Every structure is written in structure tokens, then in C-alpha cells.
Amino acid sequence: MILKSIRWPYAIIVIAAAAALSYASKSRLSVDMDITKSLPVDDRVIADAEYVMTHHPVKDRIVIDLSSSRGDTDTLVAGARAIENRFAESGLFRSVGLDEYQSIFPELISYVMENLPVLFTARELEEKVKPLLVPARVKETLADNYAQLLNLEGIGQGNMMAADPLGLKNLVLSRMAHLAPSRNIQIVQGRLVSSDGRHLLITAEPKGSATDTAVARKIDALVRSCAADLEKTYRPQGTSFTLTPVGAYRAALDNEDTARKDTEKAVLFAAIGIVILLLVGFPRPFIGVLALLPAVLGTIAASFVYSLFSREISILAIGFGGTIISFTVDYGIAYLLFLDRPYETTGMEATREVWGIGLLSMLTTAVSFAFLFISGFSALAQIGFFAAMGVVFTYIFVHTIFPVIFPVMPPAKRGGIMPLQRFVDRVMGSRSLVKVYAALAFFLFMLAFARTDFRVDLASMNTVSTDTLEAEALVTKTWGNVLANLYLMTEARGVDDLQRIGDRTADELNREVQSGVLSAAFVPSMMFPGRDRMRENLAAWKAFWTPARVAALKRAMGDAARETGFAAGAFDQFFKTVGRGDFRPRGIPEKYYTVLGIHPLDGGRTWGQFSVLKPGPSYRAEGFYARVSSRPDTKLFDPSFFADRLGGIILSSFIRMALIVG
């Protein structure tokens, strides 16, 4: 009887239209896995952090910790070489390993030794260079140099020692020491190996964005293939390798997988629960299950309309969007309860009965969710827009599609099984206030246990898998915690402007280091000073190297040279550098851009300089951020400060959301 009362041509049209809209929205919409795009940019700390994270060249870097059961460096290097070759052949990466850095580092050392007079400030000369000129220290330094020349490690070092016998270049290069992933490392055959020789670090820069799940899947498949190949090659030799990869690609895959599984679970459990209630709540169970239809159609229509205004939707909105079914199914239930009666009913009669009942509910729900755009959180705005449209379309479909598909409904043969309805009738049927007082007492009793705990720790909201978290913990333990650093970004029209800005930034950071706010800082101007800084440093150098000081050093080095075995005049080249004064301002050579953190932005329209700073004992995040961010060309990303600020914003945003919806 029910099937005969359905207008099948209209039902088929509705099903076909829903399938077409679903396909269109799916093909038009792409899921945005990068949650940083939905951060509230009206907060300067969050906006600056998002900008730095988006443009930082290492945001997509893949890092692999390689270890072997044998535990010797030769085996590690062999395994690393095999992985790097596979990475290079895959075409997925711009660069693999440290070859780029190794090729330019010797040239960088030569540059430093030739330009020592313009690389020290007056304070550095007094605090770091002057102690090296004490005769006893000079004798000790030359004795160490001579001992190195007699060993294998001193091969090819003679010219370098003649040009810089006191090791002044090391003072300059040490400014970059904190850029290394860890102080407890050694370089073996051009690769970074942990101090215990049990771990080797492999790095690679993808060509595409690692947060693009299509790219991330290819990288993940390549890493797994490399692990399988190593196992196949070395297992017969009694050696097994462990590859521990970390990077944005793993987070992207985990986020997508988590969102998909959570959404599927939410929809499945909600659907099962609703179906069970509908089966026992309607005289004809089939009609009760149809209450899900408007909610599904409303969700499909909302997705299609959303795709007309935007081609991307946040993964957060997708996750919350699945809950639409749970609260829009009520409209279908209300309609069908009036349609499924013990006597004959019509679709239009049911519409007239429930129109007013659901109208106010629909309007309050849709408007309250729509107003989430004032929350300041774009992800909440997307959720609100999506939910509001789903509610409206569901209500429309209930009152347009159902009356057409079910014009007349024959009477039901039974009254249905409705235990919940009977329970409510019994509870609310009595006029006695005893039940009211009992309910109030129960409420007050439970209120004593209602201690809401707002957790704003970002780590507790992480959606990455346990395997990824364990991998990150291992890499952090072995190679250091990158989240303990500060990331400073300077932006300008060109590299020359960056160099000019860097001169000023270098002076400011030096003061922060001296005050204990920072323990280490480096910007390219500390090695490639601009016009003003070069002039100041050269003036300080000339003032420091007075004729008397130069003469005293010559005597001390002459005495020490004779005692240690150096030839007379072995250090003439160094004294020529001391007296040199013909330095001209120069730009930063392009070959050093990568190692110095200089990269083009927006296709080369602007340039960015990315520096790593280390907080010191006197570091206070808010005060330091206020000083650094006072210039429009400088932005700072402090992971800890960012997490604290974002946690507070998320908390306030969700409280605001609750108030708006309420």
C-alpha cells in the first residue's frame, strides 16, 4: 500500500537531482587540510605566525631519521645514499641532502677570512678578539695549529692557518652554530650523524606543497618503498634499517584520515541511532526511516550552494558538517508523524499541521548558525554558513518534496511501538509538584559535579596519529626541538633592501643577546654587512688595531712561532688583512641565499629573510614580540607564544559561538 501511494516519477527525479548535485559539489569543492588558513587573522600575533609559517621555506621539508641494527656509521651512510638516490630519481624533490650547503661552505670560509675587518663590532673586538691577543693565549693557539698540521686533520689547512692563525673566522662562523639541528652531531662523508653514531639525518625539499594530500601520498609511498628496498637488500646481511620520517606531509595525511574516519563514524552512529528510534516510533517503520531523506538532501544542497561561492572548504567545517543530519532530521520526523496516522491523511494536511511548529525552530537555528561569521574564526564561519543552509534546505524539502511524493497516505493498521512517548506521558501527566521538586533536587545534586574543564593546549587537539607523534618525539630527542626556537621574518622589495634592514636588525638583536633576552641570533648582515654597518665595523677595527697593539702581537706571534716550529714570516698574510682598509660595500652573492635563509616570495615580487633565534634566560614572549613587531617589515613566529594566544582565542571563540547559538 505504501509503495503504491508514492509518486515514483517525482521520486526518481529527486534522486537523480540529488546525485547530480552531489557529484557537482564534490568535483567543485576541494578540502583544505591546512588549518592555518582558518586562523583568526585579526590578531597580530596569529596573523604574523600564519604569515611566517606559510612563507617559510622549510615548512614542507621532509626529515628522515635513519638508524640501523648494526649501529655503525658506514652502514648508515650506505643506507642514506640509497635513499637519497631514490629521492633524487623520483622527481618529487627540489633538493636532497646537504650537497648544496657543502659546495658553498668552503667559499664562505674564504670570504670570512678575507673580510675579517668588517665583520666585528667594537664590542665584539673588545670582548672576543682582545682575549686572544694575550701572549700566553697566542702561544697556546699556535701550538695547537702546529699539532694539527702534523696530523691527518691538518692536511690542506696550512694556507688557512697562515691567513687566520688566531681563528678569528671561527668567531664569525660560530654565529651560525645554533642553526644546526643539534650541537651533538658529527659530519661523516657529508652527512649529519648523531654523536653516538646510531642515527643519521636525511633532509629533502619537495617541489610541491607537502600539505597537498596528493603530493603527500606520493612522498609517503616513496618512503615506504625505500624502507622495503633497504630491508630486501640488507636483511640477508643481518642488518635492518628503521626509517622515521617527519614533516608536514604526515600531518596532512593524518588530518585527512582522521577527519574522514570521524565524519564517517559520526554519520554512521547518528544514522543507526536515528533509524532505531524511527523504527520503533512509527506505525509503519519504512515511513519513519524516510525522515532521514530531507536531512540528506539538505546537506547535499548546502554543499552545492557552498561550492558556488567557494572552491575550498576547511576540514574543520567538513567534520562539523556531518552533524547536520542529527538536528535537521527533526523536521522530517515531525512531518511524517502527522502523515503516518491510523486514518487516511494527505501530504498537504501534514504540511499545514507542522509548518508553524517547525518554522520558528528552523529560523532560530539557521540564523544563530549564520551569525557565526562574527566569531572572527573563519572555520566557525564556514561551519555556520554550511549548517544554516543545511537547515533551511531541509525545511524546504520537507514541505515541498514530501507533499509531492506522498500526496495521499492510506491509514496505518497499527499504532506503533512508542515506549518513550508513553514514559513521557506518564511522567508529565500528573499535576503533583513532587516530580518537579525531585527533578530540581537532582539538578542541584548533579551541579556539584559539573566542573567544566576548558583545555586550550593545542597538543591535546592534535589530530595526527600516534605513530606520527612518536616519530616526532624520536626526532626531537635525537636532533633537537625546533619548536624551542623563534623564527624572525623580514620582507623587502629586494635583497639589497633586506641587507639594509638587516644592518638595523643585527644591532637590535645584539642588544637582545647582551641583555639575556636571546641566547643566540643570526641575520645575514652579521656576515654580509651593508654600507652603514660595514663602515662602522671597519672604523672599529682600525681603532682597535693600534700600532702598539699590532707590534705587540707581532712580537708574541714571532716568539711563539720560533718555539712551535713555524717559519719566519708565516703569518704575513694575516697582518696584511689586519692593516687592510680598502673595503667596498657589496651585495650578498646569490649562491649564499639558501644557506642564509633568503628566498623569493610571491614569484619574486618581494624577498624574505628567515632567521632563527634562541630565547635566553630573560626572554619574555609578549615584550619581545612587541619590540620586534613594531616595524611593518618584520614578523615573528614564537611557537609557544602562538600556541598560548591561539588557545585563548579558540576558547573565547567557542564560548562566543555557544552564546550566539544559544
XYZ file of C-alpha atoms in Angstrom:
662
model
C 0.000 0.000 0.000
C 2.764 2.454 0.871
C 4.691 1.815 -2.343
C 1.525 2.370 -4.383
C 0.937 5.739 -2.746
C 4.377 7.037 -3.813
C 4.604 9.117 -6.965
C 7.612 7.322 -8.411
C 8.335 9.670 -11.338
C 8.815 12.545 -8.894
C 10.829 10.348 -6.541
C 13.157 9.317 -9.368
C 13.594 12.959 -10.386
C 14.531 13.894 -6.808
C 17.039 11.036 -6.551
C 18.625 11.949 -9.891
C 18.827 15.631 -8.950
C 20.415 14.767 -5.603
C 23.007 12.558 -7.322
C 23.808 15.309 -9.834
C 24.181 17.964 -7.124
C 26.332 15.632 -5.044
C 28.650 14.951 -7.978
C 28.844 18.640 -8.890
C 29.694 19.767 -5.353
C 32.269 17.017 -4.926
C 34.004 17.940 -8.195
C 33.927 21.670 -7.463
C 34.937 21.625 -3.803
C 38.396 20.737 -2.538
C 39.006 20.032 1.127
C 41.543 22.396 2.661
C 43.726 20.412 5.066
C 45.758 23.464 6.135
C 44.064 24.715 9.283
C 46.378 27.766 9.414
C 44.263 29.324 6.659
C 41.293 29.409 9.002
C 43.127 31.123 11.860
C 41.721 34.437 13.144
C 43.952 36.939 11.307
C 42.589 39.956 13.169
C 45.020 39.109 15.980
C 48.515 40.397 15.120
C 50.347 37.519 16.833
C 48.294 34.909 14.991
C 48.454 36.766 11.677
C 52.238 37.141 11.839
C 52.705 33.491 12.826
C 50.443 32.339 9.987
C 52.334 34.543 7.521
C 55.734 33.239 8.612
C 54.558 29.612 8.607
C 53.019 29.995 5.159
C 56.124 31.520 3.574
C 58.893 29.771 5.499
C 60.921 27.697 3.010
C 61.294 24.726 5.362
C 57.576 24.313 6.104
C 57.390 21.487 3.555
C 60.770 19.925 4.371
C 60.890 16.165 4.809
C 63.194 14.904 7.559
C 64.089 11.230 7.985
C 65.913 9.789 10.968
C 67.766 6.696 9.751
C 69.070 4.083 12.176
C 70.317 0.523 11.723
C 70.551 -2.564 13.857
C 74.302 -2.714 13.237
C 74.855 0.782 14.606
C 77.955 1.738 12.592
C 78.296 4.900 10.518
C 79.446 3.174 7.333
C 76.208 1.175 7.172
C 74.162 4.290 7.915
C 75.880 6.256 5.158
C 75.328 3.413 2.680
C 71.634 3.290 3.538
C 71.331 7.070 3.350
C 72.999 7.118 -0.060
C 70.458 4.607 -1.363
C 67.534 6.655 -0.037
C 68.908 9.931 -1.404
C 69.377 8.385 -4.846
C 65.777 7.154 -4.856
C 64.541 10.586 -3.752
C 66.560 12.349 -6.456
C 65.281 9.954 -9.160
C 61.632 10.322 -8.086
C 61.293 13.872 -9.383
C 59.325 14.859 -6.257
C 62.072 16.967 -4.672
C 63.948 20.159 -5.491
C 66.943 19.176 -3.392
C 68.026 16.155 -1.367
C 70.655 16.030 1.367
C 73.278 18.660 2.177
C 75.092 18.813 -1.173
C 74.070 22.428 -1.741
C 75.475 23.513 1.610
C 78.696 21.508 1.285
C 79.546 23.029 -2.075
C 79.443 26.631 -0.868
C 80.738 26.314 2.693
C 84.467 26.344 1.751
C 83.842 29.513 -0.269
C 82.034 31.024 2.688
C 85.033 30.351 4.938
C 87.364 32.010 2.412
C 85.081 35.033 2.236
C 85.071 35.368 6.026
C 88.878 35.268 6.291
C 89.263 37.890 3.549
C 86.738 40.246 5.142
C 87.523 39.956 8.856
C 87.977 43.751 9.318
C 84.315 44.452 8.520
C 82.742 41.538 10.389
C 83.319 42.590 14.008
C 81.608 45.306 16.012
C 83.547 47.372 18.539
C 82.032 45.393 21.397
C 82.933 42.051 19.822
C 86.510 43.166 19.292
C 86.859 44.051 22.960
C 85.032 41.047 24.369
C 86.034 38.241 21.980
C 89.125 39.235 19.990
C 91.148 41.046 22.661
C 91.444 37.981 24.968
C 93.037 36.057 22.084
C 95.947 38.521 21.907
C 97.426 37.698 25.305
C 100.939 36.227 24.669
C 100.211 33.018 26.589
C 96.981 32.532 24.603
C 98.815 33.238 21.334
C 101.443 30.623 22.156
C 98.761 28.059 23.031
C 96.814 28.730 19.811
C 99.888 28.408 17.553
C 100.950 25.214 19.321
C 97.518 23.716 18.627
C 97.736 24.799 14.988
C 101.149 23.195 14.571
C 99.948 19.956 16.156
C 97.037 19.817 13.695
C 99.418 20.248 10.763
C 101.276 17.127 11.877
C 98.052 15.068 11.878
C 95.769 13.973 9.055
C 93.135 16.538 10.027
C 95.567 19.310 9.182
C 96.041 18.315 5.543
C 95.333 21.327 3.360
C 94.945 23.652 6.368
C 98.307 25.413 6.084
C 97.109 28.355 3.974
C 94.081 28.804 6.199
C 96.219 28.927 9.352
C 98.579 31.421 7.726
C 95.688 33.725 6.851
C 93.949 33.355 10.217
C 96.323 31.939 12.883
C 94.178 33.141 15.794
C 90.992 31.511 14.457
C 89.035 34.760 14.146
C 86.945 33.176 11.404
C 85.604 30.730 13.978
C 84.176 33.633 15.972
C 82.235 34.723 12.895
C 81.108 31.254 11.861
C 80.019 30.460 15.417
C 77.215 32.982 14.949
C 75.581 30.359 12.749
C 76.226 27.445 15.099
C 72.702 27.451 16.541
C 71.283 26.894 13.050
C 72.470 23.287 13.198
C 69.731 20.846 14.311
C 71.785 19.829 17.345
C 75.133 20.608 18.923
C 75.783 16.905 19.489
C 76.350 15.986 15.863
C 79.221 14.941 13.642
C 79.641 15.155 9.897
C 80.501 11.836 8.250
C 81.006 11.792 4.474
C 78.986 14.966 4.152
C 76.046 13.759 6.251
C 74.798 14.640 9.721
C 75.266 11.803 12.202
C 74.322 11.856 15.884
C 77.134 11.961 18.422
C 76.590 8.302 19.354
C 76.826 7.273 15.689
C 73.459 5.485 15.763
C 71.307 7.983 13.839
C 71.715 9.786 10.501
C 69.612 12.736 9.341
C 68.282 12.941 5.781
C 66.506 16.076 4.523
C 64.649 16.794 1.294
C 62.715 19.761 -0.115
C 59.581 18.760 -2.082
C 58.745 20.501 -5.346
C 55.074 20.759 -4.450
C 53.377 21.630 -1.179
C 53.678 18.833 1.349
C 50.236 19.769 2.711
C 48.737 18.815 -0.650
C 47.498 15.308 0.098
C 48.139 14.195 -3.489
C 51.826 15.091 -3.082
C 51.859 13.735 0.475
C 50.624 10.330 -0.687
C 53.401 10.098 -3.279
C 56.016 11.006 -0.666
C 54.577 8.500 1.798
C 54.607 5.752 -0.843
C 58.210 6.606 -1.755
C 59.373 6.457 1.876
C 57.680 3.080 2.354
C 59.230 1.809 -0.867
C 62.696 2.924 0.257
C 62.249 1.130 3.566
C 61.184 -2.048 1.773
C 64.158 -1.871 -0.611
C 66.635 -1.414 2.250
C 65.093 -4.346 4.063
C 65.320 -6.514 0.939
C 68.954 -5.536 0.287
C 70.407 -5.632 3.799
C 68.287 -8.212 5.609
C 70.324 -11.132 4.114
C 73.407 -9.429 5.572
C 71.869 -9.407 9.038
C 71.149 -5.672 9.054
C 67.786 -3.954 9.346
C 67.063 -0.233 8.962
C 64.490 1.929 10.682
C 63.210 4.978 8.819
C 61.458 7.578 10.963
C 60.087 10.305 8.671
C 58.524 13.532 9.913
C 57.179 16.541 8.114
C 54.053 18.381 7.058
C 53.123 15.599 4.661
C 52.460 13.168 7.518
C 50.275 15.673 9.354
C 48.300 16.345 6.156
C 47.620 12.645 5.622
C 46.746 12.104 9.287
C 44.379 15.083 9.329
C 42.588 13.879 6.211
C 42.349 10.327 7.511
C 41.155 11.443 10.949
C 38.561 13.817 9.527
C 37.233 11.186 7.143
C 37.015 8.485 9.815
C 35.480 10.832 12.397
C 32.897 12.058 9.906
C 32.042 8.530 8.826
C 31.693 7.440 12.451
C 29.557 10.456 13.343
C 27.233 9.898 10.387
C 27.080 6.138 10.921
C 26.348 6.261 14.644
C 23.860 9.100 14.251
C 22.118 7.267 11.415
C 21.949 3.984 13.361
C 20.556 5.692 16.451
C 18.025 7.668 14.469
C 16.926 4.649 12.437
C 16.336 2.634 15.606
C 14.207 5.406 17.109
C 12.273 5.834 13.894
C 11.622 2.112 13.530
C 10.061 1.908 16.994
C 8.365 5.288 16.857
C 6.222 4.970 13.729
C 3.309 2.675 12.998
C 4.987 1.915 9.648
C 8.793 1.731 10.121
C 9.525 2.368 6.442
C 7.882 5.788 6.687
C 9.896 6.608 9.796
C 13.207 5.878 8.050
C 12.197 8.335 5.307
C 12.664 11.100 7.899
C 16.376 10.916 7.049
C 15.741 11.856 3.415
C 15.251 15.649 3.806
C 18.340 15.908 6.010
C 20.459 14.102 3.415
C 19.046 16.225 0.584
C 19.559 19.373 2.627
C 23.207 18.501 3.220
C 23.748 17.810 -0.490
C 22.083 21.072 -1.498
C 24.085 23.025 1.093
C 27.313 21.534 -0.273
C 26.368 22.525 -3.819
C 25.420 26.095 -2.905
C 28.603 26.422 -0.858
C 30.625 25.334 -3.903
C 29.117 28.231 -5.872
C 30.729 30.750 -3.523
C 33.982 28.988 -2.667
C 36.150 26.285 -4.187
C 37.642 25.248 -0.831
C 36.128 24.159 2.445
C 38.061 23.660 5.650
C 38.486 20.166 7.013
C 37.076 21.547 10.270
C 33.849 22.551 8.530
C 33.580 19.110 6.921
C 33.939 17.437 10.307
C 31.226 19.538 11.928
C 29.073 19.475 8.793
C 28.377 15.779 9.274
C 26.406 16.621 12.413
C 23.755 18.428 10.368
C 21.836 15.166 9.998
C 21.424 14.901 13.758
C 19.432 18.109 14.171
C 17.689 18.564 10.793
C 16.110 15.119 10.865
C 13.593 16.506 13.387
C 11.702 18.321 10.622
C 11.183 15.097 8.720
C 10.087 13.304 11.882
C 7.534 15.989 12.724
C 6.082 15.906 9.229
C 5.877 12.131 8.964
C 4.320 11.735 12.423
C 1.328 13.686 11.156
C 1.355 11.776 7.868
C 1.566 8.273 9.352
C -1.791 8.019 11.190
C -4.414 5.285 11.806
C -6.629 7.082 9.285
C -6.072 8.371 5.758
C -4.039 11.602 5.524
C -2.748 13.854 2.750
C 0.641 15.483 2.252
C -0.786 18.996 2.260
C -2.669 18.387 5.507
C 0.561 17.254 7.192
C 2.320 20.333 5.842
C -0.311 22.651 7.314
C -0.074 20.863 10.668
C 3.703 21.102 11.094
C 4.518 24.307 9.178
C 4.168 26.558 12.184
C 5.715 24.026 14.564
C 8.984 23.822 12.634
C 9.181 27.352 11.238
C 10.378 29.055 14.423
C 12.812 26.236 15.168
C 14.238 26.434 11.636
C 14.617 30.207 11.725
C 16.295 30.335 15.135
C 18.688 27.508 14.235
C 19.587 28.858 10.786
C 20.019 32.463 11.920
C 22.035 31.544 15.005
C 24.472 29.435 12.975
C 24.635 32.022 10.203
C 25.764 34.636 12.726
C 28.908 32.650 13.455
C 30.612 34.874 10.900
C 31.067 37.425 13.688
C 33.126 34.933 15.726
C 36.335 36.059 13.983
C 37.236 32.455 13.208
C 36.852 31.619 9.520
C 36.424 27.910 10.249
C 33.451 28.688 12.507
C 32.068 30.996 9.829
C 32.248 28.154 7.311
C 30.553 25.799 9.749
C 27.820 28.368 10.399
C 27.216 29.023 6.686
C 27.132 25.321 5.878
C 24.852 24.428 8.800
C 22.463 27.344 8.198
C 21.964 26.364 4.559
C 21.508 22.708 5.506
C 18.778 23.626 7.995
C 16.944 25.880 5.528
C 17.087 23.404 2.647
C 15.959 20.545 4.882
C 12.913 22.531 5.982
C 12.121 23.477 2.385
C 12.426 19.906 1.174
C 10.131 18.629 3.944
C 7.352 20.949 2.791
C 7.910 20.712 -0.961
C 9.140 17.209 -1.783
C 7.189 15.129 0.735
C 3.734 16.512 -0.216
C 4.510 15.829 -3.883
C 5.889 12.307 -3.385
C 3.208 11.363 -0.802
C 0.002 13.121 -1.920
C -2.248 10.650 -0.039
C -1.274 8.212 2.709
C -3.593 5.252 3.499
C -4.365 4.541 7.171
C -1.915 2.584 9.282
C -3.001 -0.808 10.578
C -1.326 -0.423 13.986
C -0.477 2.362 16.398
C 3.262 1.808 16.584
C 5.612 0.995 19.457
C 6.361 4.225 21.290
C 7.698 3.455 24.800
C 9.432 6.821 25.108
C 6.171 8.637 24.333
C 4.304 6.596 26.951
C 7.003 7.244 29.550
C 6.845 10.991 28.955
C 3.047 10.915 29.108
C 3.127 9.187 32.490
C 5.785 11.481 33.922
C 4.157 14.695 32.766
C 0.575 13.548 33.214
C 0.470 14.066 36.964
C -0.198 17.519 38.385
C 1.768 16.797 41.525
C 4.723 19.122 42.191
C 6.655 16.274 43.808
C 8.144 15.313 40.452
C 9.141 18.895 39.786
C 10.870 19.176 43.153
C 12.576 15.830 42.604
C 13.874 16.978 39.225
C 15.126 20.228 40.762
C 16.878 18.381 43.589
C 18.529 16.044 41.084
C 19.673 19.067 39.074
C 21.258 20.727 42.113
C 22.935 17.465 43.116
C 24.462 16.978 39.647
C 25.505 20.645 39.509
C 28.047 19.954 42.239
C 29.860 17.603 39.850
C 29.690 19.911 36.832
C 33.230 21.250 36.680
C 33.842 22.296 33.112
C 37.489 21.932 32.085
C 38.386 24.092 29.091
C 41.541 22.618 27.570
C 43.260 25.081 25.258
C 46.500 23.140 24.920
C 46.986 22.711 21.176
C 48.744 19.395 21.674
C 45.559 17.982 23.186
C 43.686 18.953 19.999
C 46.197 17.327 17.678
C 44.622 15.094 15.041
C 47.809 13.349 13.936
C 48.232 9.655 14.570
C 50.090 8.058 17.462
C 52.779 6.843 15.048
C 53.390 10.395 13.851
C 53.602 11.726 17.402
C 56.096 9.011 18.334
C 58.170 9.777 15.238
C 58.255 13.480 16.092
C 59.252 12.672 19.667
C 62.153 10.492 18.479
C 63.433 13.118 16.030
C 63.098 15.841 18.666
C 65.007 13.775 21.227
C 67.820 12.975 18.778
C 68.136 16.220 16.809
C 66.611 18.909 18.988
C 63.275 20.641 19.374
C 62.632 23.144 16.577
C 59.630 24.493 18.499
C 62.034 25.852 21.115
C 63.338 28.377 18.562
C 61.963 31.713 17.431
C 61.537 32.467 13.730
C 62.064 36.007 12.516
C 60.983 37.047 9.020
C 61.994 40.263 7.281
C 60.371 41.199 3.972
C 61.528 43.760 1.413
C 61.361 44.574 -2.286
C 64.825 43.203 -2.972
C 67.889 41.612 -1.409
C 69.666 44.984 -1.181
C 66.783 46.300 0.916
C 66.945 43.172 3.056
C 70.639 43.829 3.649
C 69.942 47.418 4.664
C 67.159 46.369 7.029
C 69.374 43.563 8.312
C 72.025 46.045 9.487
C 69.494 47.638 11.812
C 68.080 44.274 12.872
C 71.567 42.945 13.682
C 72.214 45.830 16.083
C 68.863 45.276 17.798
C 69.401 41.535 18.135
C 72.906 42.045 19.503
C 71.419 44.197 22.255
C 68.848 41.484 22.997
C 71.650 38.902 23.276
C 73.669 41.145 25.584
C 70.644 41.652 27.849
C 69.993 37.905 28.085
C 66.661 38.039 26.243
C 68.193 35.935 23.472
C 70.948 33.362 23.799
C 71.800 33.334 20.078
C 70.753 35.206 16.964
C 71.936 35.457 13.387
C 70.978 37.588 10.401
C 72.950 37.787 7.122
C 74.183 41.301 7.941
C 76.332 39.775 10.648
C 78.325 38.131 7.838
C 77.482 40.344 4.853
C 77.120 43.834 6.333
C 75.542 46.637 4.351
C 77.079 50.047 3.695
C 76.476 51.623 7.122
C 77.354 48.562 9.199
C 80.489 47.924 7.120
C 81.663 51.488 7.658
C 81.058 51.280 11.418
C 82.782 47.896 11.754
C 85.788 48.994 9.696
C 86.159 52.121 11.819
C 86.028 49.992 14.973
C 88.622 47.595 13.504
C 91.055 50.411 12.731
C 90.570 51.926 16.172
C 91.163 48.551 17.814
C 94.352 47.677 15.923
C 96.550 50.462 17.110
C 100.244 50.422 16.037
C 101.233 49.428 19.552
C 98.784 46.515 19.642
C 99.890 45.272 16.214
C 103.553 45.479 17.228
C 102.904 43.606 20.477
C 101.041 40.862 18.605
C 103.850 40.519 16.074
C 106.360 40.035 18.893
C 104.145 37.497 20.653
C 103.493 35.551 17.461
C 107.159 35.689 16.462
C 108.259 34.240 19.795
C 105.546 31.586 19.685
C 106.358 30.708 16.050
C 110.003 30.071 16.827
C 109.115 27.878 19.791
C 106.494 25.835 17.961
C 108.363 25.431 14.662
C 106.615 27.840 12.282
C 108.771 29.564 9.694
C 109.572 33.256 9.951
C 107.018 35.355 8.112
C 104.477 32.535 8.144
C 101.744 34.934 9.193
C 102.471 37.934 6.981
C 99.182 37.387 5.144
C 97.257 37.777 8.409
C 98.924 41.100 9.224
C 98.130 42.340 5.718
C 94.480 41.639 6.475
C 94.809 43.466 9.820
C 96.034 46.593 8.089
C 93.685 46.415 5.119
C 91.271 49.339 4.738
C 90.029 49.221 1.127
C 86.680 47.517 1.640
C 83.744 48.498 -0.517
C 80.083 47.730 0.125
C 78.919 44.614 -1.679
C 75.661 42.775 -2.005
C 75.030 39.243 -0.867
C 76.086 36.757 -3.570
C 73.164 34.733 -4.883
C 74.908 31.420 -4.203
C 74.616 32.095 -0.453
C 70.881 32.882 -0.461
C 69.708 29.434 0.600
C 72.192 28.902 3.419
C 71.428 32.401 4.740
C 67.656 31.901 4.639
C 66.952 34.353 1.809
C 64.135 33.328 -0.518
C 61.873 34.963 -3.135
C 58.240 35.447 -2.217
C 55.176 35.712 -4.439
C 57.067 34.738 -7.550
C 59.974 37.097 -6.857
C 57.918 40.268 -6.393
C 59.293 40.516 -2.863
C 62.058 38.798 -0.916
C 62.064 37.326 2.557
C 64.833 36.733 5.060
C 64.168 33.984 7.631
C 66.295 33.927 10.777
C 66.381 31.520 13.711
C 66.667 32.972 17.216
C 67.095 31.195 20.528
C 65.406 32.570 23.654
C 67.622 33.373 26.619
C 67.093 33.329 30.390
C 65.481 36.792 30.365
C 63.149 36.098 27.464
C 59.583 37.324 27.871
C 57.472 36.493 24.847
C 54.993 39.374 24.879
C 57.571 42.096 25.495
C 59.998 40.768 22.877
C 57.204 40.394 20.343
C 56.098 43.987 20.932
C 59.630 45.275 20.298
C 60.260 43.165 17.201
C 56.854 43.633 15.558
C 56.934 47.418 15.850
C 58.259 47.546 12.261
C 55.894 46.600 9.403
C 58.659 44.775 7.520
C 59.364 42.323 10.370
C 57.260 39.432 11.636
C 57.946 36.945 14.433
C 56.744 33.390 14.992
C 57.191 32.167 18.543
C 55.620 28.658 18.646
C 54.949 28.732 22.396
C 53.548 32.266 22.403
C 51.500 31.446 19.311
C 50.041 28.321 20.950
C 49.105 30.217 24.112
C 47.489 33.057 22.170
C 45.660 30.721 19.776
C 44.422 28.577 22.644
C 42.906 31.629 24.295
C 41.312 32.752 21.037
C 39.852 29.312 20.378
C 38.391 29.244 23.879
C 36.829 32.698 23.554
C 35.604 31.899 20.026
C 33.797 28.756 21.105
C 32.294 30.496 24.123
C 31.131 33.246 21.758
C 29.747 30.573 19.434
C 27.823 28.979 22.282
C 26.366 32.351 23.268
C 25.429 33.204 19.674
C 23.787 29.840 19.008
C 22.140 29.889 22.439
